[in-house]
PDB file of C-alpha atoms in Angstrom:
ATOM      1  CA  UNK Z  21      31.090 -31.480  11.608  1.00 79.00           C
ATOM      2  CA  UNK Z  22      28.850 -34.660  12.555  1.00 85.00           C
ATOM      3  CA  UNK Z  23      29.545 -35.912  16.269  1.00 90.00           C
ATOM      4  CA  UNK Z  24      28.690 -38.994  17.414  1.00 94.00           C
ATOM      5  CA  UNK Z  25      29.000 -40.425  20.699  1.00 96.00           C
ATOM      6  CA  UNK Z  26      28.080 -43.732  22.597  1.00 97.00           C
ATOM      7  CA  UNK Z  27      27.313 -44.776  25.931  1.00 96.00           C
ATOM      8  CA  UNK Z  28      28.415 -46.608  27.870  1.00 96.00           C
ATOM      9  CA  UNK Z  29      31.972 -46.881  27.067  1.00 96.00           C
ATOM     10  CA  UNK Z  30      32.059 -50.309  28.622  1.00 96.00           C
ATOM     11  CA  UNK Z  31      29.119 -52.357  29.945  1.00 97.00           C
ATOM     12  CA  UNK Z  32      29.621 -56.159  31.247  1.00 98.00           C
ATOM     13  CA  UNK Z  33      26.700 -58.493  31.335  1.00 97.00           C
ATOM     14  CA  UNK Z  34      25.307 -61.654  32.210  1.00 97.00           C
ATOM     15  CA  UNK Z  35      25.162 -64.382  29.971  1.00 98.00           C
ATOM     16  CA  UNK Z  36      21.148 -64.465  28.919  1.00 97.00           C
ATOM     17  CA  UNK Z  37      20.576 -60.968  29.972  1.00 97.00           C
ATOM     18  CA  UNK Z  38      19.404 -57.653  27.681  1.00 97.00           C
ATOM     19  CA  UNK Z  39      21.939 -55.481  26.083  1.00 98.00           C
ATOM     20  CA  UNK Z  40      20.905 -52.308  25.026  1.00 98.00           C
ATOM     21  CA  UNK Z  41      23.549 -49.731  23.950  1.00 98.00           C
ATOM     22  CA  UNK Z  42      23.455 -46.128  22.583  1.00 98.00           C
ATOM     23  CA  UNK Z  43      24.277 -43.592  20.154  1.00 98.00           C
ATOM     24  CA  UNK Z  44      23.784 -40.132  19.675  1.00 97.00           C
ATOM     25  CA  UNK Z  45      24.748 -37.520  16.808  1.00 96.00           C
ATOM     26  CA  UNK Z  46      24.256 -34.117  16.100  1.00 95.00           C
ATOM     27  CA  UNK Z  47      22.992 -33.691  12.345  1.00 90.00           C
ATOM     28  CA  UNK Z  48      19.653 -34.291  11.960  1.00 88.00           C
ATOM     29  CA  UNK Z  49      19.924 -34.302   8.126  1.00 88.00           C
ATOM     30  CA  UNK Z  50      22.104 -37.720   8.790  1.00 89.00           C
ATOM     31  CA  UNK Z  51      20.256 -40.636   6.565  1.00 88.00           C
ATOM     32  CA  UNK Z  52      22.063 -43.589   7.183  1.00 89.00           C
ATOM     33  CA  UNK Z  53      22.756 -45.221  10.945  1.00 93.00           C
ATOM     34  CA  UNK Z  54      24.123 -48.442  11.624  1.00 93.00           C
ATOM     35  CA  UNK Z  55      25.468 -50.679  14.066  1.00 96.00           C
ATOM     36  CA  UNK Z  56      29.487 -52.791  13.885  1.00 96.00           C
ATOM     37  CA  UNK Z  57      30.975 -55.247  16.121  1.00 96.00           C
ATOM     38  CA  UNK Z  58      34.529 -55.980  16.204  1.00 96.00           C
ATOM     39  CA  UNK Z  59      35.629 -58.739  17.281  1.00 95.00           C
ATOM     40  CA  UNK Z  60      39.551 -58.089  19.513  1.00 92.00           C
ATOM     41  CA  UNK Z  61      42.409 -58.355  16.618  1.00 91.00           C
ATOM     42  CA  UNK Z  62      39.739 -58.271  13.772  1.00 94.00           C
ATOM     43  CA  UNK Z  63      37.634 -56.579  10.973  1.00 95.00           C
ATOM     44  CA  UNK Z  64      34.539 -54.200  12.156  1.00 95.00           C
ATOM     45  CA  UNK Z  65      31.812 -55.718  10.340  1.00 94.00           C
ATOM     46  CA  UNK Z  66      28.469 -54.578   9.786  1.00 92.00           C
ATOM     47  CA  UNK Z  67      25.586 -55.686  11.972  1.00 94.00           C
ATOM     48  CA  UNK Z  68      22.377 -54.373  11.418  1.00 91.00           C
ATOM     49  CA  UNK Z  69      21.530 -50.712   9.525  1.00 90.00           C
ATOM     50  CA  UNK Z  70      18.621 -48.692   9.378  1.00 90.00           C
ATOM     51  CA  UNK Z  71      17.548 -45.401   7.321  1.00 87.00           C
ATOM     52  CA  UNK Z  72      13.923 -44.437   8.686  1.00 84.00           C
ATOM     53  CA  UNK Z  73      12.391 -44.231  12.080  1.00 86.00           C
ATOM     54  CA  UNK Z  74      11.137 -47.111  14.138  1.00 90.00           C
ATOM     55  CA  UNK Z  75      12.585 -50.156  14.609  1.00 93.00           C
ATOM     56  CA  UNK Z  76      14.012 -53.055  12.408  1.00 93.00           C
ATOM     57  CA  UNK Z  77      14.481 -56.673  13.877  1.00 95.00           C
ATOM     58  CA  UNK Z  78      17.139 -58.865  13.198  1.00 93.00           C
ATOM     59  CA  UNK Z  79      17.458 -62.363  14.624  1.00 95.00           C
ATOM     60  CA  UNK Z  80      18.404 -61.340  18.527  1.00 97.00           C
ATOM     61  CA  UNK Z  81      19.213 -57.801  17.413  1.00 97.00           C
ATOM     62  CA  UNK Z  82      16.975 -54.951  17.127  1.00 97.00           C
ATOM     63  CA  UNK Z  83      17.664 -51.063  15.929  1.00 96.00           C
ATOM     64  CA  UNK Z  84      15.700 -48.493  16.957  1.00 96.00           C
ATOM     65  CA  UNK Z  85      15.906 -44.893  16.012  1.00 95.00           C
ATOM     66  CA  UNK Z  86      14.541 -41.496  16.718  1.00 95.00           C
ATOM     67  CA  UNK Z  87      16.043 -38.790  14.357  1.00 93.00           C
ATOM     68  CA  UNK Z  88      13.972 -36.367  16.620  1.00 93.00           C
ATOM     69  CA  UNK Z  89      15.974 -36.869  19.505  1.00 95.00           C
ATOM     70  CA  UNK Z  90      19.316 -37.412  17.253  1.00 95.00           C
ATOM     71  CA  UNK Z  91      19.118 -41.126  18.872  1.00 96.00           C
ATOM     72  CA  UNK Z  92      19.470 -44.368  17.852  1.00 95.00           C
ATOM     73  CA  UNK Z  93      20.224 -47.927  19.445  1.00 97.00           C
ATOM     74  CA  UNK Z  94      21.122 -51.255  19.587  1.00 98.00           C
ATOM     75  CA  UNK Z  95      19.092 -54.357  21.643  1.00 98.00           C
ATOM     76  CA  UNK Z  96      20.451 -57.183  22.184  1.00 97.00           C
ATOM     77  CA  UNK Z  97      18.147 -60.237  23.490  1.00 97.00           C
ATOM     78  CA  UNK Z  98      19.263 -63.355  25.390  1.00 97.00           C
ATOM     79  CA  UNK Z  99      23.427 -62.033  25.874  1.00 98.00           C
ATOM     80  CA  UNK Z 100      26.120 -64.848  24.382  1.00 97.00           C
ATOM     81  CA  UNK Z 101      29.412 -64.567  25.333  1.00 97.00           C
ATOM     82  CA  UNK Z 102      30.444 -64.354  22.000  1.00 96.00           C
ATOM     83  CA  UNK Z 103      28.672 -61.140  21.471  1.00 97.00           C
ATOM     84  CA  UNK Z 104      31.701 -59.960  23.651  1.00 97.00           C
ATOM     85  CA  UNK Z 105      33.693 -57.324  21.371  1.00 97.00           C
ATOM     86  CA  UNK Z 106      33.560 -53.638  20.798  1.00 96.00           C
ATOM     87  CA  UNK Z 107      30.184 -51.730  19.421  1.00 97.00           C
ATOM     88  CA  UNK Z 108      30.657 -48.894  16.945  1.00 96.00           C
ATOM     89  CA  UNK Z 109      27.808 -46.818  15.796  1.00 96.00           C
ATOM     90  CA  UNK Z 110      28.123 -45.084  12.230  1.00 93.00           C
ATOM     91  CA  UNK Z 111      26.064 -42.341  10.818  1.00 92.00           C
ATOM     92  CA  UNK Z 112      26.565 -40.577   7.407  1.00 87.00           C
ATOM     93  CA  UNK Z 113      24.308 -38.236   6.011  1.00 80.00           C
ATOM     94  CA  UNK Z 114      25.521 -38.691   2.588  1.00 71.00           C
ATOM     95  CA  UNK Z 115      26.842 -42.520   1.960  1.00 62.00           C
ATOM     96  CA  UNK Z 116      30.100 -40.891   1.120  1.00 67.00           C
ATOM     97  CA  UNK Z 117      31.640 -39.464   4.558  1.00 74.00           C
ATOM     98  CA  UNK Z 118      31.232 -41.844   7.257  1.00 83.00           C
ATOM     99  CA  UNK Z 119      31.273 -41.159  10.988  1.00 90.00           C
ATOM    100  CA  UNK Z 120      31.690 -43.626  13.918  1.00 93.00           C
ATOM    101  CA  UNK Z 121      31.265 -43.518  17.520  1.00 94.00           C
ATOM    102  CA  UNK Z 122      34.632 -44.404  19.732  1.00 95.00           C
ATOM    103  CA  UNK Z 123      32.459 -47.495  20.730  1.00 96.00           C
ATOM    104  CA  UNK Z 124      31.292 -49.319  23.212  1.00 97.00           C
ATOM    105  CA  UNK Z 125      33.374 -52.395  24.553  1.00 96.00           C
ATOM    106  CA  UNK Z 126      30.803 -55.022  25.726  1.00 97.00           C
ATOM    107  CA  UNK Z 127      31.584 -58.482  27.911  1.00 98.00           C
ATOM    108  CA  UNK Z 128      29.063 -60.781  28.163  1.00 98.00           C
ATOM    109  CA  UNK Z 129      29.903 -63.362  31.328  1.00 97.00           C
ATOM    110  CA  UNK Z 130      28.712 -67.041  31.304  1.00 95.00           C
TER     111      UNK Z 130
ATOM    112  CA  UNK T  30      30.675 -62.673   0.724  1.00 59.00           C
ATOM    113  CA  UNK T  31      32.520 -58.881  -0.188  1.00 56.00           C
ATOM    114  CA  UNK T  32      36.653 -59.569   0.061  1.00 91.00           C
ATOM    115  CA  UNK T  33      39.168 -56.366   0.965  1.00 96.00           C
ATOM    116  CA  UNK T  34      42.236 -57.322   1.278  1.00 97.00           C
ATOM    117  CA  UNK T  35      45.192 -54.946   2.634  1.00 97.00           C
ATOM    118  CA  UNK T  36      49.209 -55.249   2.220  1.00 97.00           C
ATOM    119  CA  UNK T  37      51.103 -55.387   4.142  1.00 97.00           C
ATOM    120  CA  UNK T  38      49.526 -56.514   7.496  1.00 96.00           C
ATOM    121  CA  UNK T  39      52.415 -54.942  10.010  1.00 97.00           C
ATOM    122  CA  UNK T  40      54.837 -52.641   9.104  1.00 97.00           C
ATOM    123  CA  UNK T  41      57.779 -51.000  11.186  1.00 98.00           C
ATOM    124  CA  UNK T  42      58.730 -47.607   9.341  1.00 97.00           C
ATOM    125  CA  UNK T  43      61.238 -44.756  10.306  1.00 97.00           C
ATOM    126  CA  UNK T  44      60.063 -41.468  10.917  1.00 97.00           C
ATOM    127  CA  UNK T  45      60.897 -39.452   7.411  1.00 97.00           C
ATOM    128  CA  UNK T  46      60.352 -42.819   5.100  1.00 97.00           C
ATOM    129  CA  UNK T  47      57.724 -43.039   3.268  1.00 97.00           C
ATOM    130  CA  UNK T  48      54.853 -45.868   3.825  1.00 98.00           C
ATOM    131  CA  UNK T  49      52.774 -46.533   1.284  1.00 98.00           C
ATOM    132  CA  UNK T  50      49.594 -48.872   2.542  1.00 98.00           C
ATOM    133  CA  UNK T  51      47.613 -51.047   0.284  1.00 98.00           C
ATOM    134  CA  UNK T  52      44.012 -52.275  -0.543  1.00 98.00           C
ATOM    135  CA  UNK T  53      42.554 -54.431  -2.742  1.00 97.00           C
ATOM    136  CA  UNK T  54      38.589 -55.037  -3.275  1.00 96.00           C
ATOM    137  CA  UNK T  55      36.660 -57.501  -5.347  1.00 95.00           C
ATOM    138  CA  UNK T  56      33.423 -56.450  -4.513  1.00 89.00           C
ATOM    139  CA  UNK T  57      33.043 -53.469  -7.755  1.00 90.00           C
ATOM    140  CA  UNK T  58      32.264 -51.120  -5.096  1.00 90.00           C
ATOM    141  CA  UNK T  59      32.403 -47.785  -6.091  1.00 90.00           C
ATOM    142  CA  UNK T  60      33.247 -46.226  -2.663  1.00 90.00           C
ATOM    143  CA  UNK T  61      36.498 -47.030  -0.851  1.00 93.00           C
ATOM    144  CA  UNK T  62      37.781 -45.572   2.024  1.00 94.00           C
ATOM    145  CA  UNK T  63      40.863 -45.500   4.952  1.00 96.00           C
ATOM    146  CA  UNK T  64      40.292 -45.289   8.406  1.00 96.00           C
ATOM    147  CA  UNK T  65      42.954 -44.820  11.675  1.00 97.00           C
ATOM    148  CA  UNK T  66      41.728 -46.805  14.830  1.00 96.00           C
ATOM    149  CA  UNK T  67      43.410 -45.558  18.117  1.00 94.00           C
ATOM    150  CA  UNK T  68      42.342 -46.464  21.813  1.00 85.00           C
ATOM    151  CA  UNK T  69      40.193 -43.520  22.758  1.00 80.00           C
ATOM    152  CA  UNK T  70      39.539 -42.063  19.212  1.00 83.00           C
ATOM    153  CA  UNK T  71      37.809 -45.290  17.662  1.00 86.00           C
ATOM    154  CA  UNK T  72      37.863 -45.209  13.917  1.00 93.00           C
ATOM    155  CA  UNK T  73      38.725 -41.782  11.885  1.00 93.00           C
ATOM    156  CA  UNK T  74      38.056 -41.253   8.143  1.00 92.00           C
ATOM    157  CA  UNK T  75      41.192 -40.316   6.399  1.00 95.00           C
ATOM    158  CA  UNK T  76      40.343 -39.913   2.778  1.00 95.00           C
ATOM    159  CA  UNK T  77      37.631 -42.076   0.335  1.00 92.00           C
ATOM    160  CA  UNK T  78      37.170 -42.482  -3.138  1.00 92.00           C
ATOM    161  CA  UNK T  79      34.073 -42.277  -5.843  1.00 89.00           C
ATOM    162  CA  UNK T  80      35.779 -44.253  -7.796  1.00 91.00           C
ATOM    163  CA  UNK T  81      38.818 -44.678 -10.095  1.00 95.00           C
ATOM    164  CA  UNK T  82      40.402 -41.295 -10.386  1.00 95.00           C
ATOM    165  CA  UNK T  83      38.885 -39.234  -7.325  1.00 93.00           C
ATOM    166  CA  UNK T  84      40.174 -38.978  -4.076  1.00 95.00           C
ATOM    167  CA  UNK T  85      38.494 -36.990  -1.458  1.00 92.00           C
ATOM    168  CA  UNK T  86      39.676 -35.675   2.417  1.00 93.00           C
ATOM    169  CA  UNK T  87      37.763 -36.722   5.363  1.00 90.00           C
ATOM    170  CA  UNK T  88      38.395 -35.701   8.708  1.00 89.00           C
ATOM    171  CA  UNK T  89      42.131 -35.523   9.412  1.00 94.00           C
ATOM    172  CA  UNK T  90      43.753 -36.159   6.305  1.00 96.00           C
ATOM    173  CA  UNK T  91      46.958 -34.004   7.170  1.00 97.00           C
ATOM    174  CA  UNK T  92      50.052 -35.863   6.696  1.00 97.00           C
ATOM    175  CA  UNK T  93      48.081 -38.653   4.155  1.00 98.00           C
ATOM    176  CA  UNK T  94      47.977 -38.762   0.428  1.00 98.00           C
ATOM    177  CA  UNK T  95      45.345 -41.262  -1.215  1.00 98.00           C
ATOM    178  CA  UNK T  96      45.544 -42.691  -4.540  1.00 98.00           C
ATOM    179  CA  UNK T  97      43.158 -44.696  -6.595  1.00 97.00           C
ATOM    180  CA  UNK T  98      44.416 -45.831  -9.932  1.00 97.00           C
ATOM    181  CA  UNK T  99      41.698 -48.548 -10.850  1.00 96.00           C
ATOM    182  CA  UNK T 100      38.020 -49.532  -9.340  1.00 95.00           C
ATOM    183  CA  UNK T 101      40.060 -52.218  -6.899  1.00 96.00           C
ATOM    184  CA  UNK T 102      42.773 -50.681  -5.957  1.00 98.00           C
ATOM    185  CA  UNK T 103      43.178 -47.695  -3.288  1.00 98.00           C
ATOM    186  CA  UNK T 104      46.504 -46.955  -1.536  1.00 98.00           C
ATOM    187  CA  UNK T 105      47.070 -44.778   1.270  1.00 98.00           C
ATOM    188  CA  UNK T 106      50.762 -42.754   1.097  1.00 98.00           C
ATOM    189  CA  UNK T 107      52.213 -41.241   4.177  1.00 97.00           C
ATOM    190  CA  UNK T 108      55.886 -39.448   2.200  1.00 95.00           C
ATOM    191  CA  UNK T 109      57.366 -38.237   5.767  1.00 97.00           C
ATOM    192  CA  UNK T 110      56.058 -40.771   8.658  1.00 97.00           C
ATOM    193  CA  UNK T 111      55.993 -39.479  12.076  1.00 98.00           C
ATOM    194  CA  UNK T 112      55.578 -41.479  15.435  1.00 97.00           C
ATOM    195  CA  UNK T 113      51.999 -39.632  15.729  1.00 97.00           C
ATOM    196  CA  UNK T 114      50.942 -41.984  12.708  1.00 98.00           C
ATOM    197  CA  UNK T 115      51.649 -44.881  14.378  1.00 97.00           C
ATOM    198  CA  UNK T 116      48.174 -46.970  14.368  1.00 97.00           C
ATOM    199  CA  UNK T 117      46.170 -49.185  12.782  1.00 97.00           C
ATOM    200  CA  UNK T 118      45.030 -48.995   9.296  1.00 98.00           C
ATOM    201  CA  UNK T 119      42.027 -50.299   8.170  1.00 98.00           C
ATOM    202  CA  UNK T 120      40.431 -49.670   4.393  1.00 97.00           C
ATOM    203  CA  UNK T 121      36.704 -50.442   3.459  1.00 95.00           C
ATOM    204  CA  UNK T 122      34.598 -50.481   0.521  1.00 93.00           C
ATOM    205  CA  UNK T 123      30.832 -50.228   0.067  1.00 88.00           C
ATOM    206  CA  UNK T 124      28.224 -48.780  -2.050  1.00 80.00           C
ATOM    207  CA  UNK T 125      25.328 -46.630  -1.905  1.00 67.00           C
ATOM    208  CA  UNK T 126      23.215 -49.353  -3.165  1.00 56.00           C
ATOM    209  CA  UNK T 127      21.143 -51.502  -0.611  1.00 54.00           C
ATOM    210  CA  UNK T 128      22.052 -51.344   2.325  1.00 60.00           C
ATOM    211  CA  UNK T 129      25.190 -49.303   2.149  1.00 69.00           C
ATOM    212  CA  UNK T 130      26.936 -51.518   4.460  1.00 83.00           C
ATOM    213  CA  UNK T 131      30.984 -51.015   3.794  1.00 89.00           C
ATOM    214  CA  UNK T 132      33.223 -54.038   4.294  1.00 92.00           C
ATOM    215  CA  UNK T 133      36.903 -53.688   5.973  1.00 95.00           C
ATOM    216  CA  UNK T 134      39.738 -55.187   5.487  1.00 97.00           C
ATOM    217  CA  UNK T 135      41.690 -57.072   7.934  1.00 96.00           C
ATOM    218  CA  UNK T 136      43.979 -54.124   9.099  1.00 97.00           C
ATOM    219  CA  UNK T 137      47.526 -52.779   8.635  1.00 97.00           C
ATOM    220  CA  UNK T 138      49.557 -52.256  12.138  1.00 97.00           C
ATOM    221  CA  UNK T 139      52.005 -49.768  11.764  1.00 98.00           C
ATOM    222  CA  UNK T 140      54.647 -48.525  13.603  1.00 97.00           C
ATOM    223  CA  UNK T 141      56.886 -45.909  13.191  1.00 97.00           C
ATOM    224  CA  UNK T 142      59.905 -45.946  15.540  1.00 96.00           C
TER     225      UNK T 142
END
């Protein structure tokens, strides 16, 4: 069974600064990756995906993944506070059975 | 932008009722799905559908039944509730097409006392 964790469980930042947070699973026939934020009380919603290596660039957000290393991330440039909320990485190998990371809360002080 | 909608929003149950949870898409996904979100577990697949007709298990589908009558609707049936499925609920759809992104609904907070 596909395991995915994240790190760091929590991280607080300053307003402006670089985020970078991280995922890691264990199949390397997984095909999909992508990133959620959830907002307290709310929805996960999808940020950013990606299904080849490199990196793909999105506004202040930017993927990057390594299936060779079973790795993937998530950048975040010039910190907002309301980018606080909690980080969830998902991985599927299929587009049918989804797996998510427990997440990674993230506060982002002005 | 993709709508899920989910019925009923909190629910307080007894432990041997039976809850049924509901979900409602718009989008003509084909894929639907239930997740559980506890502190310290983040979210667990349940069971997810291909589309009208099929349910399938995903990763701790003991004590849940799923049911998907038409392309919008999925329900999630618990027929003897126990304290241990207290959470919160949260149902997605999505589609292998593009980008495969799924879209949640807003949540279902149960309790069951």
């Amino acid at each position: 069974q596909q395991k995915v964790q994240q790190s760091p469980e929590s991280l607080i930042v300053p307003e402006g600064a670089m985020t970078s947070l991280n995922c890691t699973f264990s199949d390397s026939a997984s095909q999909y990756f992508a990133w959620y934020r959830q907002h307290s009380g709310k929805a996960p919603k999808a940020l950013m995906s990606i299904f080849s290596n490199g990196e793909k660039e999105e506004g202040r957000f930017t993927i990057h993944l390594n299936k060779a290393s079973l790795h993937f991330s998530l950048h975040i440039r010039d910190s907002q506070p309301s980018d606080s909320a909690l980080y969830l990485c998902a991985v599927s190998m299929g587009y049918q059975n989804f797996y998510f990371g427990k997440g990674t809360s993230l506060t982002v002080i002005p | 932008e993709a709508a899920v909608t989910q019925s009923p929003r909190n629910k307080v149950a007894v432990t041997g009722g039976k809850v049924t949870l509901s979900c409602n898409q718009t989008n003509n996904h084909n894929n639907m799905y239930w997740y559980r979100q506890d502190t310290g577990h983040g979210l667990r697949l349940i069971h997810y559908s291909y589309g009208a007709g099929s349910t399938e298990k995903g990763d701790i589908p003991d004590g849940y039944k799923a049911s998907r009558p038409s392309q919008e609707n999925f329900s999630l049936i618990l027929e003897l509730a126990t304290p241990s499925q207290t959470s919160v609920y949260f149902c997605a759809s999505g589609d292998r097409l593009g980008d495969a992104e799924q879209f949640f609904g807003p949540g279902t907070r149960l309790t069951v006392l």
